[in-house]
Amino acid sequence: MMTNRWPHMALAVLSGLLALAVAAAEAFTQGPRGFGRPVVLGPDDVQVLPDPPAGFEIPQVGIPRGQVEMISYDSKSVGTTRRMQVYTPPGYSKDKKYPVLYLLHGIGGDENEWQRFAQPNILLDNLLADGKATPMIIVMPNGRAQKNDRAEGDVFRSAPAFAAFEEDLLKDVIPTIESRYSAAADREHRALAGLSMGGGQSLNFGLAHLDTFAWIGGFSSAPNTKPPAQLVHDPAATKQKLRLLYLSCGNKDGLIRVSQGVHAHLKEHDVPHVWNVDSYGHDATHWRNNLYHFVQRIFTQDE
Ligand code: FER
């Protein structure tokens, strides 16, 4: 018997169209690259550190100030001359050795991004005047390790260059700083932190090189973060070496699932860490506020 197939075909076409419409609606509401994904908060996803006091980012009057300078270095792995910003604290002197924080930017940024979002020099000058931080050098390199390292065009295409930065950091950036500045050159005096792509880089490189870094921070870490079990594959060793592991994310940031996954793994394996979930999004306020907290908690042995 001949059956009429038209109703079936019409149905198939209709459900195909419906699936497309649902996918388009999801792409629209979740935004590109997961920024707008729905945030699902668990019981641990709470703010453990208060927002900084009013005026923390405004230069205090009459206090000594550090300096920020742009320097160039030859990168062997990239094959070009690259740039980084270097903050030296007030009273910087060759007679002392300073710990160093390497501070990494996001996917759309470069060596100037942290200065634009947070002015780490102002935060540090203020904290030092109040006796709330250890004098340190802060290095803001360019984490896009490729010949054209400007944030141009579709910045997501440069994601592989953010992975390649591991070699530039370890073999060129750190040796440059330790040869040109009065820097203490051991793991207890090196910290690595960053925002978004830079957060992922800090977790990936820092936890893989605990002989180089003892203090690690990831703010709003991006999906370039390695899977948690890969990041911390030997929890006992990680625990023994880490001085601080600081994770933060805003509760309006669609990328929060990345940090939630890292926190869950650390908790499961009893690796001490800070997990601070504040009320911001993927934005400069979150990065500035959490940098303020992070810098007060590093290099505390030097106090
Ligand atoms: C992604 C979403 C966001 C991603 C990277 C980012 C590599 C980075 C964001 C930032 O640095 O602000 O899917 O993939």
mmCIF file of C-alpha atoms and ligand atoms in Angstrom:
data_model
loop_
_atom_site.group_PDB
_atom_site.id
_atom_site.type_symbol
_atom_site.label_atom_id
_atom_site.label_comp_id
_atom_site.label_asym_id
_atom_site.label_seq_id
_atom_site.Cartn_x
_atom_site.Cartn_y
_atom_site.Cartn_z
ATOM 1 C CA MET A 1 0.000 0.000 0.000
ATOM 2 C CA MET A 2 1.248 3.475 -0.843
ATOM 3 C CA THR A 3 1.556 5.723 2.195
ATOM 4 C CA ASN A 4 1.575 9.432 1.911
ATOM 5 C CA ARG A 5 5.046 10.544 3.133
ATOM 6 C CA TRP A 6 4.379 14.297 2.967
ATOM 7 C CA PRO A 7 3.161 14.730 6.537
ATOM 8 C CA HIS A 8 6.308 12.966 7.806
ATOM 9 C CA MET A 9 8.584 15.110 5.709
ATOM 10 C CA ALA A 10 6.831 18.296 6.677
ATOM 11 C CA LEU A 11 7.189 17.280 10.320
ATOM 12 C CA ALA A 12 10.899 16.536 9.883
ATOM 13 C CA VAL A 13 11.502 19.912 8.240
ATOM 14 C CA LEU A 14 9.535 21.676 10.950
ATOM 15 C CA SER A 15 11.413 20.020 13.800
ATOM 16 C CA GLY A 16 14.697 20.816 12.041
ATOM 17 C CA LEU A 17 13.705 24.458 11.881
ATOM 18 C CA LEU A 18 12.704 24.375 15.524
ATOM 19 C CA ALA A 19 16.112 22.930 16.525
ATOM 20 C CA LEU A 20 17.845 25.695 14.571
ATOM 21 C CA ALA A 21 15.715 28.348 16.233
ATOM 22 C CA VAL A 22 16.528 26.916 19.692
ATOM 23 C CA ALA A 23 20.264 26.863 18.898
ATOM 24 C CA ALA A 24 20.128 30.459 17.657
ATOM 25 C CA ALA A 25 18.226 31.553 20.764
ATOM 26 C CA GLU A 26 20.799 29.814 22.979
ATOM 27 C CA ALA A 27 23.685 31.430 21.130
ATOM 28 C CA PHE A 28 21.984 34.771 21.599
ATOM 29 C CA THR A 29 21.236 34.450 25.307
ATOM 30 C CA GLN A 30 24.493 32.714 26.228
ATOM 31 C CA GLY A 31 26.556 35.140 24.209
ATOM 32 C CA PRO A 32 29.661 34.335 22.236
ATOM 33 C CA ARG A 33 32.309 32.155 23.858
ATOM 34 C CA GLY A 34 30.224 31.385 26.914
ATOM 35 C CA PHE A 35 30.366 34.857 28.491
ATOM 36 C CA GLY A 36 26.606 34.910 28.920
ATOM 37 C CA ARG A 37 26.140 31.312 30.044
ATOM 38 C CA PRO A 38 23.703 30.925 32.880
ATOM 39 C CA VAL A 39 25.478 31.072 36.237
ATOM 40 C CA VAL A 40 24.583 28.253 38.614
ATOM 41 C CA LEU A 41 25.858 28.990 42.112
ATOM 42 C CA GLY A 42 26.623 26.329 44.711
ATOM 43 C CA PRO A 43 26.939 26.672 48.495
ATOM 44 C CA ASP A 44 30.697 27.389 48.322
ATOM 45 C CA ASP A 45 30.302 30.158 45.764
ATOM 46 C CA VAL A 46 30.236 33.041 48.216
ATOM 47 C CA GLN A 47 32.173 36.220 48.843
ATOM 48 C CA VAL A 48 34.808 35.447 51.477
ATOM 49 C CA LEU A 49 36.664 38.765 51.178
ATOM 50 C CA PRO A 50 34.805 42.077 51.394
ATOM 51 C CA ASP A 51 34.900 44.651 48.623
ATOM 52 C CA PRO A 52 37.895 46.943 49.199
ATOM 53 C CA PRO A 53 37.409 50.126 51.236
ATOM 54 C CA ALA A 54 36.293 53.248 49.362
ATOM 55 C CA GLY A 55 39.180 55.104 47.740
ATOM 56 C CA PHE A 56 41.580 52.137 47.692
ATOM 57 C CA GLU A 57 42.365 52.882 44.045
ATOM 58 C CA ILE A 58 42.822 56.644 44.460
ATOM 59 C CA PRO A 59 46.399 57.838 45.026
ATOM 60 C CA GLN A 60 46.824 58.830 48.672
ATOM 61 C CA VAL A 61 48.256 62.306 49.034
ATOM 62 C CA GLY A 62 51.774 62.739 50.376
ATOM 63 C CA ILE A 63 52.887 59.100 50.296
ATOM 64 C CA PRO A 64 56.025 57.831 48.571
ATOM 65 C CA ARG A 65 55.396 56.483 45.074
ATOM 66 C CA GLY A 66 56.881 53.691 43.083
ATOM 67 C CA GLN A 67 57.674 53.872 39.399
ATOM 68 C CA VAL A 68 56.340 52.158 36.308
ATOM 69 C CA GLU A 69 58.597 51.813 33.296
ATOM 70 C CA MET A 70 58.275 50.102 29.929
ATOM 71 C CA ILE A 71 61.207 47.876 29.060
ATOM 72 C CA SER A 72 62.098 45.787 25.993
ATOM 73 C CA TYR A 73 63.659 42.337 25.846
ATOM 74 C CA ASP A 74 64.650 39.911 23.124
ATOM 75 C CA SER A 75 62.441 36.847 23.191
ATOM 76 C CA LYS A 76 64.240 33.770 21.909
ATOM 77 C CA SER A 77 61.060 31.708 21.645
ATOM 78 C CA VAL A 78 59.077 34.351 19.740
ATOM 79 C CA GLY A 79 62.031 35.727 17.790
ATOM 80 C CA THR A 80 61.140 39.381 18.315
ATOM 81 C CA THR A 81 61.813 42.238 20.695
ATOM 82 C CA ARG A 82 58.906 42.385 23.130
ATOM 83 C CA ARG A 83 57.756 44.824 25.806
ATOM 84 C CA MET A 84 56.679 44.720 29.409
ATOM 85 C CA GLN A 85 55.733 47.186 32.111
ATOM 86 C CA VAL A 86 57.679 46.990 35.356
ATOM 87 C CA TYR A 87 56.623 48.560 38.664
ATOM 88 C CA THR A 88 59.300 49.121 41.281
ATOM 89 C CA PRO A 89 58.100 50.084 44.768
ATOM 90 C CA PRO A 90 58.846 53.375 46.556
ATOM 91 C CA GLY A 91 62.429 53.512 47.796
ATOM 92 C CA TYR A 92 63.492 50.723 45.415
ATOM 93 C CA SER A 93 67.166 50.088 46.087
ATOM 94 C CA LYS A 94 69.810 47.800 44.626
ATOM 95 C CA ASP A 95 70.868 47.077 48.201
ATOM 96 C CA LYS A 96 67.772 44.953 48.763
ATOM 97 C CA LYS A 97 66.291 41.969 46.923
ATOM 98 C CA TYR A 98 62.606 42.208 46.056
ATOM 99 C CA PRO A 99 60.029 39.511 45.396
ATOM 100 C CA VAL A 100 58.341 39.666 41.983
ATOM 101 C CA LEU A 101 54.719 39.327 40.932
ATOM 102 C CA TYR A 102 54.190 38.457 37.249
ATOM 103 C CA LEU A 103 50.745 39.780 36.325
ATOM 104 C CA LEU A 104 49.032 38.578 33.136
ATOM 105 C CA HIS A 105 46.305 40.207 31.030
ATOM 106 C CA GLY A 106 43.218 38.921 29.178
ATOM 107 C CA ILE A 107 42.531 37.904 25.602
ATOM 108 C CA GLY A 108 41.898 41.449 24.380
ATOM 109 C CA GLY A 109 44.778 42.999 26.271
ATOM 110 C CA ASP A 110 48.508 43.512 26.172
ATOM 111 C CA GLU A 111 51.277 44.776 28.455
ATOM 112 C CA ASN A 112 49.219 47.929 29.155
ATOM 113 C CA GLU A 113 45.958 46.256 30.136
ATOM 114 C CA TRP A 114 46.450 45.973 33.899
ATOM 115 C CA GLN A 115 47.430 49.637 34.066
ATOM 116 C CA ARG A 116 44.199 50.469 32.257
ATOM 117 C CA PHE A 117 41.961 48.290 34.450
ATOM 118 C CA ALA A 118 43.534 48.628 37.854
ATOM 119 C CA GLN A 119 46.686 50.717 38.110
ATOM 120 C CA PRO A 120 48.510 48.140 40.236
ATOM 121 C CA ASN A 121 51.130 50.801 41.083
ATOM 122 C CA ILE A 122 48.526 52.982 42.838
ATOM 123 C CA LEU A 123 47.058 49.996 44.712
ATOM 124 C CA LEU A 124 50.536 48.959 45.867
ATOM 125 C CA ASP A 125 51.722 52.447 46.819
ATOM 126 C CA ASN A 126 48.578 52.857 48.957
ATOM 127 C CA LEU A 127 48.869 49.419 50.583
ATOM 128 C CA LEU A 128 52.565 49.935 51.301
ATOM 129 C CA ALA A 129 51.837 53.311 52.918
ATOM 130 C CA ASP A 130 49.329 51.516 55.179
ATOM 131 C CA GLY A 131 51.780 48.693 55.943
ATOM 132 C CA LYS A 132 49.471 46.132 54.303
ATOM 133 C CA ALA A 133 51.760 44.686 51.630
ATOM 134 C CA THR A 134 55.363 43.646 51.159
ATOM 135 C CA PRO A 135 57.445 45.833 48.824
ATOM 136 C CA MET A 136 57.546 43.973 45.510
ATOM 137 C CA ILE A 137 58.297 44.369 41.834
ATOM 138 C CA ILE A 138 55.289 43.874 39.557
ATOM 139 C CA VAL A 139 55.921 42.773 35.992
ATOM 140 C CA MET A 140 53.183 43.119 33.384
ATOM 141 C CA PRO A 141 54.370 41.318 30.259
ATOM 142 C CA ASN A 142 52.565 40.628 26.984
ATOM 143 C CA GLY A 143 51.081 37.119 27.221
ATOM 144 C CA ARG A 144 50.404 36.764 23.496
ATOM 145 C CA ALA A 145 53.628 35.051 22.423
ATOM 146 C CA GLN A 146 53.587 35.610 18.685
ATOM 147 C CA LYS A 147 55.387 37.948 16.292
ATOM 148 C CA ASN A 148 52.483 40.373 16.031
ATOM 149 C CA ASP A 149 51.499 40.575 19.666
ATOM 150 C CA ARG A 150 49.028 43.456 19.322
ATOM 151 C CA ALA A 151 45.409 42.728 20.260
ATOM 152 C CA GLU A 152 44.080 43.115 16.730
ATOM 153 C CA GLY A 153 41.251 41.602 14.685
ATOM 154 C CA ASP A 154 39.575 38.492 16.091
ATOM 155 C CA VAL A 155 41.545 38.248 19.347
ATOM 156 C CA PHE A 156 40.284 34.696 19.977
ATOM 157 C CA ARG A 157 42.430 33.492 17.071
ATOM 158 C CA SER A 158 45.497 34.229 19.184
ATOM 159 C CA ALA A 159 44.537 31.741 21.928
ATOM 160 C CA PRO A 160 47.417 29.356 20.964
ATOM 161 C CA ALA A 161 49.906 32.209 21.474
ATOM 162 C CA PHE A 162 48.724 32.476 25.094
ATOM 163 C CA ALA A 163 49.743 28.832 25.595
ATOM 164 C CA ALA A 164 53.085 29.468 23.866
ATOM 165 C CA PHE A 165 53.808 32.227 26.402
ATOM 166 C CA GLU A 166 54.862 29.580 28.947
ATOM 167 C CA GLU A 167 58.257 29.336 27.282
ATOM 168 C CA ASP A 168 58.727 33.076 26.863
ATOM 169 C CA LEU A 169 57.842 33.620 30.528
ATOM 170 C CA LEU A 170 60.191 30.977 31.896
ATOM 171 C CA LYS A 171 63.107 31.420 29.509
ATOM 172 C CA ASP A 172 63.102 35.124 28.671
ATOM 173 C CA VAL A 173 60.783 37.255 30.833
ATOM 174 C CA ILE A 174 61.930 35.952 34.229
ATOM 175 C CA PRO A 175 65.664 35.835 33.370
ATOM 176 C CA THR A 176 65.426 39.393 31.988
ATOM 177 C CA ILE A 177 63.828 40.691 35.188
ATOM 178 C CA GLU A 178 66.253 38.815 37.420
ATOM 179 C CA SER A 179 69.257 40.148 35.521
ATOM 180 C CA ARG A 180 68.142 43.788 35.254
ATOM 181 C CA TYR A 181 66.427 44.290 38.624
ATOM 182 C CA SER A 182 67.285 43.592 42.198
ATOM 183 C CA ALA A 183 65.002 40.564 42.350
ATOM 184 C CA ALA A 184 65.084 37.622 44.722
ATOM 185 C CA ALA A 185 65.342 34.606 42.423
ATOM 186 C CA ASP A 186 63.646 31.679 44.105
ATOM 187 C CA ARG A 187 60.130 30.207 44.153
ATOM 188 C CA GLU A 188 59.204 31.771 47.493
ATOM 189 C CA HIS A 189 59.803 35.179 45.938
ATOM 190 C CA ARG A 190 57.890 34.682 42.692
ATOM 191 C CA ALA A 191 54.136 34.994 42.257
ATOM 192 C CA LEU A 192 52.061 34.486 39.111
ATOM 193 C CA ALA A 193 48.539 35.829 38.678
ATOM 194 C CA GLY A 194 46.265 37.040 35.946
ATOM 195 C CA LEU A 195 42.801 37.884 34.720
ATOM 196 C CA SER A 196 40.713 35.684 32.401
ATOM 197 C CA MET A 197 43.134 34.262 29.758
ATOM 198 C CA GLY A 198 45.889 35.412 32.121
ATOM 199 C CA GLY A 199 44.153 33.606 34.992
ATOM 200 C CA GLY A 200 44.128 30.404 32.953
ATOM 201 C CA GLN A 201 47.795 30.943 32.063
ATOM 202 C CA SER A 202 48.669 31.510 35.745
ATOM 203 C CA LEU A 203 46.955 28.315 36.858
ATOM 204 C CA ASN A 204 48.350 26.293 33.935
ATOM 205 C CA PHE A 205 51.944 27.512 34.161
ATOM 206 C CA GLY A 206 52.087 28.136 37.902
ATOM 207 C CA LEU A 207 50.779 24.753 39.015
ATOM 208 C CA ALA A 208 53.015 23.010 36.452
ATOM 209 C CA HIS A 209 56.071 24.913 37.729
ATOM 210 C CA LEU A 210 55.840 24.981 41.482
ATOM 211 C CA ASP A 211 59.624 24.975 41.574
ATOM 212 C CA THR A 212 59.433 28.446 40.033
ATOM 213 C CA PHE A 213 56.321 29.939 41.708
ATOM 214 C CA ALA A 214 54.940 29.526 45.227
ATOM 215 C CA TRP A 215 52.058 32.047 45.032
ATOM 216 C CA ILE A 216 49.414 31.706 42.301
ATOM 217 C CA GLY A 217 46.232 33.604 41.471
ATOM 218 C CA GLY A 218 43.529 33.260 38.818
ATOM 219 C CA PHE A 219 40.826 35.929 38.561
ATOM 220 C CA SER A 220 37.839 34.978 36.319
ATOM 221 C CA SER A 221 39.978 32.288 34.697
ATOM 222 C CA ALA A 222 39.028 31.568 31.071
ATOM 223 C CA PRO A 223 38.381 28.248 29.289
ATOM 224 C CA ASN A 224 42.083 28.035 28.426
ATOM 225 C CA THR A 225 42.449 26.671 31.996
ATOM 226 C CA LYS A 226 43.490 23.015 31.860
ATOM 227 C CA PRO A 227 41.032 20.425 33.206
ATOM 228 C CA PRO A 228 41.312 20.452 37.032
ATOM 229 C CA ALA A 229 42.628 16.882 37.335
ATOM 230 C CA GLN A 230 45.419 17.811 34.932
ATOM 231 C CA LEU A 231 46.175 21.080 36.732
ATOM 232 C CA VAL A 232 46.497 19.330 40.066
ATOM 233 C CA HIS A 233 47.382 15.731 39.262
ATOM 234 C CA ASP A 234 49.431 15.165 42.417
ATOM 235 C CA PRO A 235 47.478 16.976 45.154
ATOM 236 C CA ALA A 236 49.929 16.004 47.920
ATOM 237 C CA ALA A 237 52.886 17.537 46.060
ATOM 238 C CA THR A 238 50.879 20.648 45.132
ATOM 239 C CA LYS A 239 49.777 21.096 48.717
ATOM 240 C CA GLN A 240 53.278 20.795 50.039
ATOM 241 C CA LYS A 241 54.753 23.403 47.706
ATOM 242 C CA LEU A 242 52.039 26.040 47.374
ATOM 243 C CA ARG A 243 52.137 29.065 49.622
ATOM 244 C CA LEU A 244 48.919 30.526 48.188
ATOM 245 C CA LEU A 245 46.415 29.526 45.551
ATOM 246 C CA TYR A 246 43.836 32.257 45.037
ATOM 247 C CA LEU A 247 40.779 31.813 42.819
ATOM 248 C CA SER A 248 38.106 34.414 42.275
ATOM 249 C CA CYS A 249 35.187 35.046 39.974
ATOM 250 C CA GLY A 250 32.172 37.318 39.811
ATOM 251 C CA ASN A 251 28.768 35.710 40.290
ATOM 252 C CA LYS A 252 27.613 37.437 37.090
ATOM 253 C CA ASP A 253 30.446 36.007 34.981
ATOM 254 C CA GLY A 254 29.349 33.325 32.498
ATOM 255 C CA LEU A 255 32.847 31.803 32.718
ATOM 256 C CA ILE A 256 32.449 30.981 36.442
ATOM 257 C CA ARG A 257 32.068 27.260 35.722
ATOM 258 C CA VAL A 258 35.800 27.149 34.914
ATOM 259 C CA SER A 259 36.785 28.311 38.408
ATOM 260 C CA GLN A 260 34.001 26.302 40.045
ATOM 261 C CA GLY A 261 35.521 23.173 38.523
ATOM 262 C CA VAL A 262 38.984 24.010 39.836
ATOM 263 C CA HIS A 263 37.612 24.816 43.299
ATOM 264 C CA ALA A 264 35.655 21.524 43.429
ATOM 265 C CA HIS A 265 38.757 19.518 42.551
ATOM 266 C CA LEU A 266 40.906 21.343 45.101
ATOM 267 C CA LYS A 267 38.280 20.861 47.778
ATOM 268 C CA GLU A 268 37.894 17.167 46.982
ATOM 269 C CA HIS A 269 41.643 16.676 47.362
ATOM 270 C CA ASP A 270 42.057 18.921 50.360
ATOM 271 C CA VAL A 271 44.316 21.477 48.693
ATOM 272 C CA PRO A 272 44.036 24.766 50.636
ATOM 273 C CA HIS A 273 43.022 27.753 48.545
ATOM 274 C CA VAL A 274 41.017 30.979 48.590
ATOM 275 C CA TRP A 275 37.773 30.911 46.574
ATOM 276 C CA ASN A 276 36.248 34.362 46.456
ATOM 277 C CA VAL A 277 33.002 34.862 44.538
ATOM 278 C CA ASP A 278 31.939 38.491 44.530
ATOM 279 C CA SER A 279 28.967 40.198 42.918
ATOM 280 C CA TYR A 280 30.648 41.457 39.726
ATOM 281 C CA GLY A 281 30.881 40.177 36.171
ATOM 282 C CA HIS A 282 33.761 39.658 33.760
ATOM 283 C CA ASP A 283 34.953 43.174 34.450
ATOM 284 C CA ALA A 284 37.636 45.534 35.696
ATOM 285 C CA THR A 285 35.990 46.027 39.100
ATOM 286 C CA HIS A 286 36.359 42.319 39.831
ATOM 287 C CA TRP A 287 39.989 42.293 38.687
ATOM 288 C CA ARG A 288 40.961 45.451 40.575
ATOM 289 C CA ASN A 289 39.259 44.283 43.795
ATOM 290 C CA ASN A 290 40.787 40.837 43.713
ATOM 291 C CA LEU A 291 44.246 42.101 42.843
ATOM 292 C CA TYR A 292 43.924 44.279 45.966
ATOM 293 C CA HIS A 293 43.281 41.165 48.080
ATOM 294 C CA PHE A 294 45.854 38.972 46.343
ATOM 295 C CA VAL A 295 48.814 41.342 46.733
ATOM 296 C CA GLN A 296 48.217 41.601 50.488
ATOM 297 C CA ARG A 297 48.509 37.829 50.806
ATOM 298 C CA ILE A 298 51.734 37.194 48.910
ATOM 299 C CA PHE A 299 55.356 37.272 50.065
ATOM 300 C CA THR A 300 54.180 37.396 53.649
ATOM 301 C CA GLN A 301 57.392 35.716 54.858
ATOM 302 C CA ASP A 302 59.209 38.970 54.075
ATOM 303 C CA GLU A 303 57.149 41.083 56.437
HETATM 304 C C1 FER B 1 36.608 31.578 25.697
HETATM 305 C C2 FER B 1 35.984 32.603 26.378
HETATM 306 C C3 FER B 1 36.726 33.642 26.923
HETATM 307 C C4 FER B 1 38.006 31.583 25.574
HETATM 308 C C5 FER B 1 38.731 32.621 26.123
HETATM 309 C C6 FER B 1 38.108 33.652 26.800
HETATM 310 C C7 FER B 1 39.921 30.472 24.776
HETATM 311 C C8 FER B 1 38.914 34.734 27.341
HETATM 312 C C9 FER B 1 38.435 35.860 27.851
HETATM 313 C C10 FER B 1 39.304 36.948 28.369
HETATM 314 O O1 FER B 1 40.528 36.801 28.417
HETATM 315 O O2 FER B 1 38.738 37.971 28.768
HETATM 316 O O3 FER B 1 35.896 30.571 25.158
HETATM 317 O O4 FER B 1 38.563 30.533 24.900
#
